[in-house]
Coordinates of C-alpha atoms in Angstrom, one line a residue:
M1 CA 82.5 66.7 84.6
L2 CA 84.3 64.6 82.0
L3 CA 87.7 66.2 83.0
F4 CA 87.0 65.3 86.6
L5 CA 86.3 61.7 85.7
V6 CA 89.5 61.4 83.7
L7 CA 91.5 62.9 86.5
L8 CA 89.9 60.6 89.1
N9 CA 90.5 57.6 86.9
G10 CA 94.2 58.5 86.8
C11 CA 94.4 58.5 90.6
V12 CA 92.9 55.1 91.0
S13 CA 95.6 52.5 91.3
Q14 CA 95.3 49.7 88.8
Q15 CA 95.5 46.3 90.5
R16 CA 97.6 43.8 88.6
V17 CA 95.7 40.6 87.7
E18 CA 97.8 37.6 88.5
C19 CA 95.2 35.0 87.7
T20 CA 91.6 34.5 86.7
K21 CA 91.2 30.8 87.5
D22 CA 92.8 28.3 89.9
S23 CA 94.6 26.4 87.1
E24 CA 96.9 29.5 86.7
C25 CA 98.3 29.0 90.2
A26 CA 100.9 26.5 91.4
I27 CA 102.7 25.5 94.6
G28 CA 106.4 26.2 94.9
G29 CA 109.1 26.6 97.4
C30 CA 111.4 24.0 99.0
S31 CA 108.7 23.0 101.5
S32 CA 105.8 23.6 99.1
Q33 CA 104.8 26.6 101.2
V34 CA 104.3 29.2 98.5
C35 CA 101.2 29.7 96.3
T36 CA 102.1 31.7 93.2
S37 CA 101.4 31.9 89.5
I38 CA 102.6 29.0 87.3
D39 CA 105.1 31.2 85.5
K40 CA 106.7 32.3 88.8
A41 CA 106.6 28.9 90.5
K42 CA 109.1 27.3 88.1
D43 CA 111.9 29.9 88.9
L44 CA 111.0 30.4 92.6
I45 CA 113.9 29.9 95.1
T46 CA 113.3 29.7 98.8
T47 CA 115.3 28.7 101.8
C48 CA 114.9 25.0 102.7
E49 CA 113.3 25.1 106.1
Y50 CA 110.3 23.5 107.6
R51 CA 107.8 25.1 110.0
E52 CA 105.0 23.3 111.7
E53 CA 102.4 25.6 110.1
Y54 CA 103.5 24.3 106.6
G55 CA 101.7 21.1 107.6
C56 CA 98.4 22.9 107.8
L57 CA 98.7 23.7 104.1
K58 CA 97.5 20.2 103.2
L59 CA 94.1 21.3 104.6
T60 CA 93.7 24.0 102.0
L61 CA 94.2 24.7 98.3
C62 CA 96.4 27.0 96.3
G63 CA 94.2 28.9 93.9
C64 CA 93.0 32.2 92.4
V65 CA 91.4 34.4 95.0
D66 CA 90.5 37.9 94.0
N67 CA 92.8 37.7 91.0
K68 CA 95.8 36.7 93.1
C69 CA 97.3 33.3 93.6
Q70 CA 97.0 32.5 97.3
W71 CA 96.1 29.9 99.8
N72 CA 92.3 29.6 100.5
E73 CA 92.2 30.1 104.2
N74 CA 89.3 27.8 105.2
E75 CA 88.2 27.0 108.8
D76 CA 90.2 23.7 109.0
Y77 CA 93.4 25.6 107.9
K78 CA 92.8 28.4 110.4
T79 CA 92.2 26.0 113.2
C80 CA 95.3 24.0 112.4
L81 CA 97.4 27.3 112.5
E82 CA 96.0 28.2 115.9
E83 CA 96.9 24.7 117.2
V84 CA 100.5 24.8 116.0
R85 CA 101.2 28.3 117.0
V86 CA 100.3 27.7 120.7

């Protein structure tokens, strides 16, 4: 049984923890459209373009969600996206 558990544990992919709290995340990109870790944000290079949906980002927050820096897709944000993508 112990051997089975050891083998099973080896097959489970280990998810990398990017963050544990919101303060470990930052906004980056030329249009402030990327939510990433603080250490990645300072060196992040993106193209300088603007899309209408980037305006919807002001309705949400960049933070730590499930140990990953990402935008918190709340209802206001989702509604805004639906309106600009029509």
